[in-house]
PDB file of C-alpha atoms in Angstrom:
ATOM      1  CA  UNK A   1     -21.623   6.188   9.118  1.00  0.00           C
ATOM      2  CA  UNK A   2     -20.362   2.833  10.397  1.00  0.00           C
ATOM      3  CA  UNK A   3     -21.284   1.199   7.089  1.00  0.00           C
ATOM      4  CA  UNK A   4     -19.111   3.637   5.164  1.00  0.00           C
ATOM      5  CA  UNK A   5     -16.241   3.145   7.607  1.00  0.00           C
ATOM      6  CA  UNK A   6     -16.497  -0.660   7.362  1.00  0.00           C
ATOM      7  CA  UNK A   7     -16.625  -0.556   3.553  1.00  0.00           C
ATOM      8  CA  UNK A   8     -14.249   2.379   3.199  1.00  0.00           C
ATOM      9  CA  UNK A   9     -15.005   5.891   2.067  1.00  0.00           C
ATOM     10  CA  UNK A  10     -13.209   9.186   1.677  1.00  0.00           C
ATOM     11  CA  UNK A  11     -16.414  11.234   1.712  1.00  0.00           C
ATOM     12  CA  UNK A  12     -16.185  12.188   5.389  1.00  0.00           C
ATOM     13  CA  UNK A  13     -12.474  12.959   5.369  1.00  0.00           C
ATOM     14  CA  UNK A  14     -11.615  16.605   5.982  1.00  0.00           C
ATOM     15  CA  UNK A  15      -8.349  18.493   5.623  1.00  0.00           C
ATOM     16  CA  UNK A  16      -8.136  18.757   9.420  1.00  0.00           C
ATOM     17  CA  UNK A  17      -8.094  14.929   9.552  1.00  0.00           C
ATOM     18  CA  UNK A  18      -5.147  14.906   7.173  1.00  0.00           C
ATOM     19  CA  UNK A  19      -3.222  17.488   9.215  1.00  0.00           C
ATOM     20  CA  UNK A  20      -3.841  15.439  12.368  1.00  0.00           C
ATOM     21  CA  UNK A  21      -2.586  12.226  10.735  1.00  0.00           C
ATOM     22  CA  UNK A  22       0.303  13.774   8.787  1.00  0.00           C
ATOM     23  CA  UNK A  23       2.931  13.476  11.570  1.00  0.00           C
ATOM     24  CA  UNK A  24       2.046   9.799  12.042  1.00  0.00           C
ATOM     25  CA  UNK A  25       2.294   9.174   8.305  1.00  0.00           C
ATOM     26  CA  UNK A  26       5.710  10.867   8.148  1.00  0.00           C
ATOM     27  CA  UNK A  27       6.803   8.814  11.157  1.00  0.00           C
ATOM     28  CA  UNK A  28       5.865   5.648   9.245  1.00  0.00           C
ATOM     29  CA  UNK A  29       7.065   6.663   5.766  1.00  0.00           C
ATOM     30  CA  UNK A  30      10.421   8.222   6.603  1.00  0.00           C
ATOM     31  CA  UNK A  31      12.121   5.100   8.029  1.00  0.00           C
ATOM     32  CA  UNK A  32      10.765   2.928   5.213  1.00  0.00           C
ATOM     33  CA  UNK A  33      12.053   5.303   2.574  1.00  0.00           C
ATOM     34  CA  UNK A  34      15.428   5.654   4.293  1.00  0.00           C
ATOM     35  CA  UNK A  35      15.803   1.879   4.715  1.00  0.00           C
ATOM     36  CA  UNK A  36      14.283   0.807   1.396  1.00  0.00           C
ATOM     37  CA  UNK A  37      17.646  -0.341   0.020  1.00  0.00           C
ATOM     38  CA  UNK A  38      18.168  -2.540   3.100  1.00  0.00           C
ATOM     39  CA  UNK A  39      14.709  -4.029   2.743  1.00  0.00           C
ATOM     40  CA  UNK A  40      16.018  -5.726  -0.413  1.00  0.00           C
ATOM     41  CA  UNK A  41      18.319  -7.753   1.825  1.00  0.00           C
ATOM     42  CA  UNK A  42      15.342  -9.251   3.676  1.00  0.00           C
ATOM     43  CA  UNK A  43      14.553 -11.208   0.510  1.00  0.00           C
ATOM     44  CA  UNK A  44      17.864 -13.055   0.983  1.00  0.00           C
ATOM     45  CA  UNK A  45      18.373 -15.883   3.451  1.00  0.00           C
ATOM     46  CA  UNK A  46      18.873 -14.441   6.952  1.00  0.00           C
ATOM     47  CA  UNK A  47      22.460 -15.730   7.185  1.00  0.00           C
ATOM     48  CA  UNK A  48      23.434 -13.975   3.947  1.00  0.00           C
ATOM     49  CA  UNK A  49      21.810 -10.709   5.033  1.00  0.00           C
ATOM     50  CA  UNK A  50      23.511 -10.975   8.421  1.00  0.00           C
ATOM     51  CA  UNK A  51      26.853 -11.542   6.679  1.00  0.00           C
ATOM     52  CA  UNK A  52      26.293  -8.263   4.816  1.00  0.00           C
ATOM     53  CA  UNK A  53      25.992  -6.416   8.124  1.00  0.00           C
ATOM     54  CA  UNK A  54      22.216  -6.264   8.519  1.00  0.00           C
ATOM     55  CA  UNK A  55      20.609  -6.833  11.892  1.00  0.00           C
ATOM     56  CA  UNK A  56      17.765  -8.907  10.417  1.00  0.00           C
ATOM     57  CA  UNK A  57      15.417  -9.081  13.447  1.00  0.00           C
ATOM     58  CA  UNK A  58      15.786  -5.343  14.054  1.00  0.00           C
ATOM     59  CA  UNK A  59      15.164  -4.444  10.394  1.00  0.00           C
ATOM     60  CA  UNK A  60      12.140  -6.768  10.210  1.00  0.00           C
ATOM     61  CA  UNK A  61      10.728  -5.275  13.403  1.00  0.00           C
ATOM     62  CA  UNK A  62      11.269  -1.716  12.175  1.00  0.00           C
ATOM     63  CA  UNK A  63       9.562  -2.468   8.856  1.00  0.00           C
ATOM     64  CA  UNK A  64       6.658  -4.162  10.638  1.00  0.00           C
ATOM     65  CA  UNK A  65       6.186  -1.263  13.070  1.00  0.00           C
ATOM     66  CA  UNK A  66       6.252   1.285  10.226  1.00  0.00           C
ATOM     67  CA  UNK A  67       3.800  -0.712   8.111  1.00  0.00           C
ATOM     68  CA  UNK A  68       1.486  -1.182  11.098  1.00  0.00           C
ATOM     69  CA  UNK A  69       1.547   2.537  11.877  1.00  0.00           C
ATOM     70  CA  UNK A  70       0.764   3.459   8.268  1.00  0.00           C
ATOM     71  CA  UNK A  71      -2.054   0.915   8.118  1.00  0.00           C
ATOM     72  CA  UNK A  72      -3.563   2.181  11.372  1.00  0.00           C
ATOM     73  CA  UNK A  73      -3.494   5.798  10.190  1.00  0.00           C
ATOM     74  CA  UNK A  74      -5.028   4.879   6.830  1.00  0.00           C
ATOM     75  CA  UNK A  75      -7.836   2.837   8.364  1.00  0.00           C
ATOM     76  CA  UNK A  76      -8.544   5.539  10.942  1.00  0.00           C
ATOM     77  CA  UNK A  77      -8.986   8.119   8.170  1.00  0.00           C
ATOM     78  CA  UNK A  78     -10.926   6.191   5.557  1.00  0.00           C
ATOM     79  CA  UNK A  79     -12.069   2.857   6.958  1.00  0.00           C
ATOM     80  CA  UNK A  80     -11.123  -0.483   5.500  1.00  0.00           C
ATOM     81  CA  UNK A  81     -10.478  -0.170   1.780  1.00  0.00           C
ATOM     82  CA  UNK A  82      -9.307  -3.534   0.571  1.00  0.00           C
ATOM     83  CA  UNK A  83      -7.283  -4.663  -2.428  1.00  0.00           C
ATOM     84  CA  UNK A  84      -5.283  -1.436  -2.868  1.00  0.00           C
ATOM     85  CA  UNK A  85      -2.451  -2.852  -0.776  1.00  0.00           C
ATOM     86  CA  UNK A  86      -2.490  -6.095  -2.751  1.00  0.00           C
ATOM     87  CA  UNK A  87      -2.866  -4.758  -6.271  1.00  0.00           C
ATOM     88  CA  UNK A  88      -0.507  -1.763  -6.242  1.00  0.00           C
ATOM     89  CA  UNK A  89       2.713  -3.542  -5.115  1.00  0.00           C
ATOM     90  CA  UNK A  90       2.151  -6.369  -7.595  1.00  0.00           C
ATOM     91  CA  UNK A  91       1.502  -3.901 -10.393  1.00  0.00           C
ATOM     92  CA  UNK A  92       4.579  -1.887  -9.405  1.00  0.00           C
ATOM     93  CA  UNK A  93       6.716  -5.033  -9.278  1.00  0.00           C
ATOM     94  CA  UNK A  94       5.634  -5.860 -12.832  1.00  0.00           C
ATOM     95  CA  UNK A  95       6.563  -2.346 -13.972  1.00  0.00           C
ATOM     96  CA  UNK A  96       9.827  -1.629 -12.110  1.00  0.00           C
ATOM     97  CA  UNK A  97      11.073  -4.974 -10.778  1.00  0.00           C
ATOM     98  CA  UNK A  98      11.743  -6.096  -7.215  1.00  0.00           C
ATOM     99  CA  UNK A  99      14.326  -3.510  -6.171  1.00  0.00           C
ATOM    100  CA  UNK A 100      12.903  -1.771  -3.095  1.00  0.00           C
ATOM    101  CA  UNK A 101      14.541   1.517  -4.031  1.00  0.00           C
ATOM    102  CA  UNK A 102      12.117   1.785  -6.950  1.00  0.00           C
ATOM    103  CA  UNK A 103       9.385  -0.578  -5.780  1.00  0.00           C
ATOM    104  CA  UNK A 104       8.318   1.288  -2.622  1.00  0.00           C
ATOM    105  CA  UNK A 105       7.887   4.743  -4.219  1.00  0.00           C
ATOM    106  CA  UNK A 106       6.189   3.306  -7.306  1.00  0.00           C
ATOM    107  CA  UNK A 107       3.847   1.194  -5.137  1.00  0.00           C
ATOM    108  CA  UNK A 108       2.894   4.337  -3.233  1.00  0.00           C
ATOM    109  CA  UNK A 109       2.202   6.227  -6.455  1.00  0.00           C
ATOM    110  CA  UNK A 110       0.227   3.403  -8.078  1.00  0.00           C
ATOM    111  CA  UNK A 111      -1.777   2.835  -4.883  1.00  0.00           C
ATOM    112  CA  UNK A 112      -2.613   6.534  -4.642  1.00  0.00           C
ATOM    113  CA  UNK A 113      -3.667   6.701  -8.294  1.00  0.00           C
ATOM    114  CA  UNK A 114      -5.756   3.509  -7.970  1.00  0.00           C
ATOM    115  CA  UNK A 115      -7.481   4.882  -4.862  1.00  0.00           C
ATOM    116  CA  UNK A 116      -8.090   8.252  -6.537  1.00  0.00           C
ATOM    117  CA  UNK A 117      -9.592   6.553  -9.594  1.00  0.00           C
ATOM    118  CA  UNK A 118     -11.851   4.389  -7.412  1.00  0.00           C
ATOM    119  CA  UNK A 119     -12.954   7.424  -5.379  1.00  0.00           C
ATOM    120  CA  UNK A 120     -13.814   9.353  -8.542  1.00  0.00           C
ATOM    121  CA  UNK A 121     -15.673   6.349  -9.930  1.00  0.00           C
ATOM    122  CA  UNK A 122     -17.591   5.816  -6.674  1.00  0.00           C
ATOM    123  CA  UNK A 123     -18.789   9.433  -6.731  1.00  0.00           C
ATOM    124  CA  UNK A 124     -19.738   9.443 -10.427  1.00  0.00           C
ATOM    125  CA  UNK A 125     -21.501   6.101 -10.956  1.00  0.00           C
ATOM    126  CA  UNK A 126     -24.734   6.836  -9.099  1.00  0.00           C
ATOM    127  CA  UNK A 127     -26.522   9.711  -7.403  1.00  0.00           C
ATOM    128  CA  UNK A 128     -25.300   8.469  -4.011  1.00  0.00           C
ATOM    129  CA  UNK A 129     -21.695   7.617  -3.318  1.00  0.00           C
ATOM    130  CA  UNK A 130     -20.777   3.945  -3.395  1.00  0.00           C
ATOM    131  CA  UNK A 131     -18.281   2.939  -0.683  1.00  0.00           C
ATOM    132  CA  UNK A 132     -14.815   2.686  -2.238  1.00  0.00           C
ATOM    133  CA  UNK A 133     -14.215  -0.729  -0.685  1.00  0.00           C
ATOM    134  CA  UNK A 134     -16.928  -2.209  -2.895  1.00  0.00           C
ATOM    135  CA  UNK A 135     -15.345  -0.878  -6.088  1.00  0.00           C
ATOM    136  CA  UNK A 136     -11.814  -1.837  -5.093  1.00  0.00           C
ATOM    137  CA  UNK A 137     -13.056  -5.364  -4.402  1.00  0.00           C
ATOM    138  CA  UNK A 138     -14.909  -5.562  -7.724  1.00  0.00           C
ATOM    139  CA  UNK A 139     -11.870  -4.383  -9.692  1.00  0.00           C
ATOM    140  CA  UNK A 140      -9.025  -5.413  -7.397  1.00  0.00           C
ATOM    141  CA  UNK A 141      -9.922  -9.092  -7.036  1.00  0.00           C
ATOM    142  CA  UNK A 142      -9.865  -9.856 -10.790  1.00  0.00           C
ATOM    143  CA  UNK A 143      -6.706  -7.788 -11.270  1.00  0.00           C
ATOM    144  CA  UNK A 144      -5.007  -9.625  -8.406  1.00  0.00           C
ATOM    145  CA  UNK A 145      -6.119 -12.966  -9.851  1.00  0.00           C
ATOM    146  CA  UNK A 146      -4.533 -11.973 -13.172  1.00  0.00           C
ATOM    147  CA  UNK A 147      -1.279 -11.135 -11.400  1.00  0.00           C
ATOM    148  CA  UNK A 148      -1.323 -14.529  -9.688  1.00  0.00           C
ATOM    149  CA  UNK A 149      -1.821 -16.409 -12.940  1.00  0.00           C
ATOM    150  CA  UNK A 150       0.175 -14.188 -15.333  1.00  0.00           C
ATOM    151  CA  UNK A 151       3.783 -15.144 -16.008  1.00  0.00           C
ATOM    152  CA  UNK A 152       6.448 -12.808 -17.336  1.00  0.00           C
ATOM    153  CA  UNK A 153       7.231  -9.152 -16.839  1.00  0.00           C
ATOM    154  CA  UNK A 154       9.853  -7.229 -14.921  1.00  0.00           C
ATOM    155  CA  UNK A 155       9.765  -9.447 -11.827  1.00  0.00           C
ATOM    156  CA  UNK A 156      11.180 -12.413 -13.720  1.00  0.00           C
ATOM    157  CA  UNK A 157      14.214 -10.505 -15.013  1.00  0.00           C
TER     158      UNK A 157
END
Protein backbone atom coordinates (compact mmCIF):
# COMPACT_ATOMS: atom_id res chain seq x y z
CA UNK A 1 0.00 0.00 0.00
CA UNK A 2 2.76 2.46 0.90
CA UNK A 3 4.60 1.62 -2.31
CA UNK A 4 1.58 2.55 -4.41
CA UNK A 5 1.11 5.77 -2.44
CA UNK A 6 4.79 6.73 -2.84
CA UNK A 7 4.73 5.98 -6.58
CA UNK A 8 1.18 7.19 -7.13
CA UNK A 9 -1.89 5.17 -7.95
CA UNK A 10 -5.60 5.72 -8.43
CA UNK A 11 -6.48 2.07 -7.82
CA UNK A 12 -7.45 2.55 -4.17
CA UNK A 13 -9.40 5.76 -4.70
CA UNK A 14 -13.13 5.47 -4.03
CA UNK A 15 -15.98 7.85 -4.77
CA UNK A 16 -16.30 8.56 -1.04
CA UNK A 17 -12.70 9.86 -1.11
CA UNK A 18 -13.64 12.24 -3.90
CA UNK A 19 -16.71 13.52 -2.03
CA UNK A 20 -14.57 14.10 1.07
CA UNK A 21 -11.95 16.06 -0.89
CA UNK A 22 -14.36 17.95 -3.16
CA UNK A 23 -14.94 20.93 -0.82
CA UNK A 24 -11.18 21.37 -0.41
CA UNK A 25 -10.67 21.22 -4.17
CA UNK A 26 -13.39 23.84 -4.74
CA UNK A 27 -11.81 25.99 -2.03
CA UNK A 28 -8.51 25.84 -3.95
CA UNK A 29 -9.87 26.09 -7.51
CA UNK A 30 -12.44 28.85 -7.10
CA UNK A 31 -10.05 31.67 -6.10
CA UNK A 32 -7.55 30.67 -8.79
CA UNK A 33 -10.22 30.69 -11.47
CA UNK A 34 -11.66 33.99 -10.25
CA UNK A 35 -8.21 35.63 -10.08
CA UNK A 36 -6.70 34.04 -13.19
CA UNK A 37 -6.72 37.34 -15.10
CA UNK A 38 -4.82 39.02 -12.25
CA UNK A 39 -2.28 36.22 -12.17
CA UNK A 40 -1.10 37.50 -15.57
CA UNK A 41 0.06 40.65 -13.80
CA UNK A 42 2.45 38.65 -11.61
CA UNK A 43 4.56 38.05 -14.73
CA UNK A 44 5.22 41.81 -14.84
CA UNK A 45 7.72 43.59 -12.63
CA UNK A 46 6.20 44.13 -9.17
CA UNK A 47 6.24 47.93 -9.53
CA UNK A 48 4.26 47.77 -12.78
CA UNK A 49 1.71 45.36 -11.30
CA UNK A 50 1.40 47.57 -8.22
CA UNK A 51 0.84 50.60 -10.46
CA UNK A 52 -2.08 48.72 -12.05
CA UNK A 53 -3.72 48.36 -8.64
CA UNK A 54 -2.62 44.85 -7.69
CA UNK A 55 -1.56 44.06 -4.15
CA UNK A 56 1.33 41.85 -5.29
CA UNK A 57 2.27 40.18 -1.96
CA UNK A 58 -1.38 39.41 -1.23
CA UNK A 59 -2.03 37.97 -4.70
CA UNK A 60 1.16 35.87 -4.56
CA UNK A 61 0.21 34.57 -1.12
CA UNK A 62 -3.33 33.73 -2.23
CA UNK A 63 -2.06 31.86 -5.30
CA UNK A 64 0.50 29.98 -3.20
CA UNK A 65 -2.09 28.98 -0.57
CA UNK A 66 -4.52 27.77 -3.26
CA UNK A 67 -1.83 25.80 -5.09
CA UNK A 68 -0.62 24.26 -1.83
CA UNK A 69 -4.15 23.23 -0.87
CA UNK A 70 -4.77 21.64 -4.28
CA UNK A 71 -1.44 19.81 -4.14
CA UNK A 72 -2.14 18.50 -0.64
CA UNK A 73 -5.58 17.21 -1.63
CA UNK A 74 -4.21 15.55 -4.77
CA UNK A 75 -1.36 13.83 -2.95
CA UNK A 76 -3.68 12.70 -0.16
CA UNK A 77 -5.97 11.02 -2.70
CA UNK A 78 -3.52 9.42 -5.09
CA UNK A 79 0.01 9.66 -3.71
CA UNK A 80 2.85 11.39 -5.46
CA UNK A 81 2.35 11.31 -9.22
CA UNK A 82 5.14 13.31 -10.76
CA UNK A 83 5.54 15.10 -14.08
CA UNK A 84 1.83 15.85 -14.64
CA UNK A 85 2.24 19.28 -13.06
CA UNK A 86 5.32 19.98 -15.18
CA UNK A 87 4.18 18.65 -18.53
CA UNK A 88 0.57 19.88 -18.69
CA UNK A 89 1.20 23.64 -18.14
CA UNK A 90 4.05 23.65 -20.66
CA UNK A 91 1.93 21.80 -23.20
CA UNK A 92 -0.98 24.18 -22.57
CA UNK A 93 1.29 27.21 -22.92
CA UNK A 94 2.43 25.91 -26.32
CA UNK A 95 -1.20 25.46 -27.40
CA UNK A 96 -2.95 28.57 -26.00
CA UNK A 97 -0.20 31.02 -25.04
CA UNK A 98 0.65 32.57 -21.68
CA UNK A 99 -2.64 34.30 -20.89
CA UNK A 100 -3.82 32.89 -17.56
CA UNK A 101 -7.46 33.21 -18.55
CA UNK A 102 -6.92 30.40 -21.07
CA UNK A 103 -3.79 28.80 -19.63
CA UNK A 104 -5.20 27.69 -16.26
CA UNK A 105 -8.33 25.92 -17.59
CA UNK A 106 -6.41 24.32 -20.47
CA UNK A 107 -3.65 23.16 -18.09
CA UNK A 108 -6.30 21.55 -15.90
CA UNK A 109 -7.86 19.79 -18.89
CA UNK A 110 -4.55 18.61 -20.35
CA UNK A 111 -3.35 17.42 -16.92
CA UNK A 112 -6.57 15.48 -16.37
CA UNK A 113 -6.39 13.87 -19.82
CA UNK A 114 -2.68 13.01 -19.35
CA UNK A 115 -3.41 11.44 -15.96
CA UNK A 116 -6.40 9.52 -17.35
CA UNK A 117 -4.30 8.19 -20.24
CA UNK A 118 -1.52 7.12 -17.86
CA UNK A 119 -4.02 5.43 -15.53
CA UNK A 120 -5.56 3.51 -18.43
CA UNK A 121 -2.11 2.53 -19.68
CA UNK A 122 -0.98 1.42 -16.21
CA UNK A 123 -4.00 -0.88 -15.90
CA UNK A 124 -3.70 -2.34 -19.42
CA UNK A 125 0.03 -2.99 -19.85
CA UNK A 126 0.40 -5.95 -17.50
CA UNK A 127 -1.73 -8.29 -15.42
CA UNK A 128 -0.95 -6.22 -12.31
CA UNK A 129 -1.33 -2.47 -12.20
CA UNK A 130 1.84 -0.44 -12.60
CA UNK A 131 1.97 2.64 -10.34
CA UNK A 132 1.07 5.72 -12.40
CA UNK A 133 4.10 7.62 -11.13
CA UNK A 134 6.38 5.23 -12.99
CA UNK A 135 4.61 5.78 -16.31
CA UNK A 136 4.35 9.54 -15.90
CA UNK A 137 8.09 9.63 -15.21
CA UNK A 138 8.89 7.45 -18.23
CA UNK A 139 6.78 9.59 -20.56
CA UNK A 140 6.82 12.94 -18.77
CA UNK A 141 10.59 13.35 -18.47
CA UNK A 142 11.29 13.07 -22.22
CA UNK A 143 8.30 15.27 -23.06
CA UNK A 144 9.48 17.90 -20.57
CA UNK A 145 13.00 17.72 -22.01
CA UNK A 146 11.54 18.35 -25.47
CA UNK A 147 9.68 21.40 -24.16
CA UNK A 148 12.90 22.72 -22.63
CA UNK A 149 14.84 22.36 -25.87
CA UNK A 150 12.08 23.13 -28.41
CA UNK A 151 11.80 26.70 -29.66
CA UNK A 152 8.72 28.22 -31.24
CA UNK A 153 5.01 27.85 -30.68
CA UNK A 154 2.33 29.97 -29.07
CA UNK A 155 4.46 31.09 -26.12
CA UNK A 156 6.79 33.07 -28.35
CA UNK A 157 4.00 35.09 -29.97
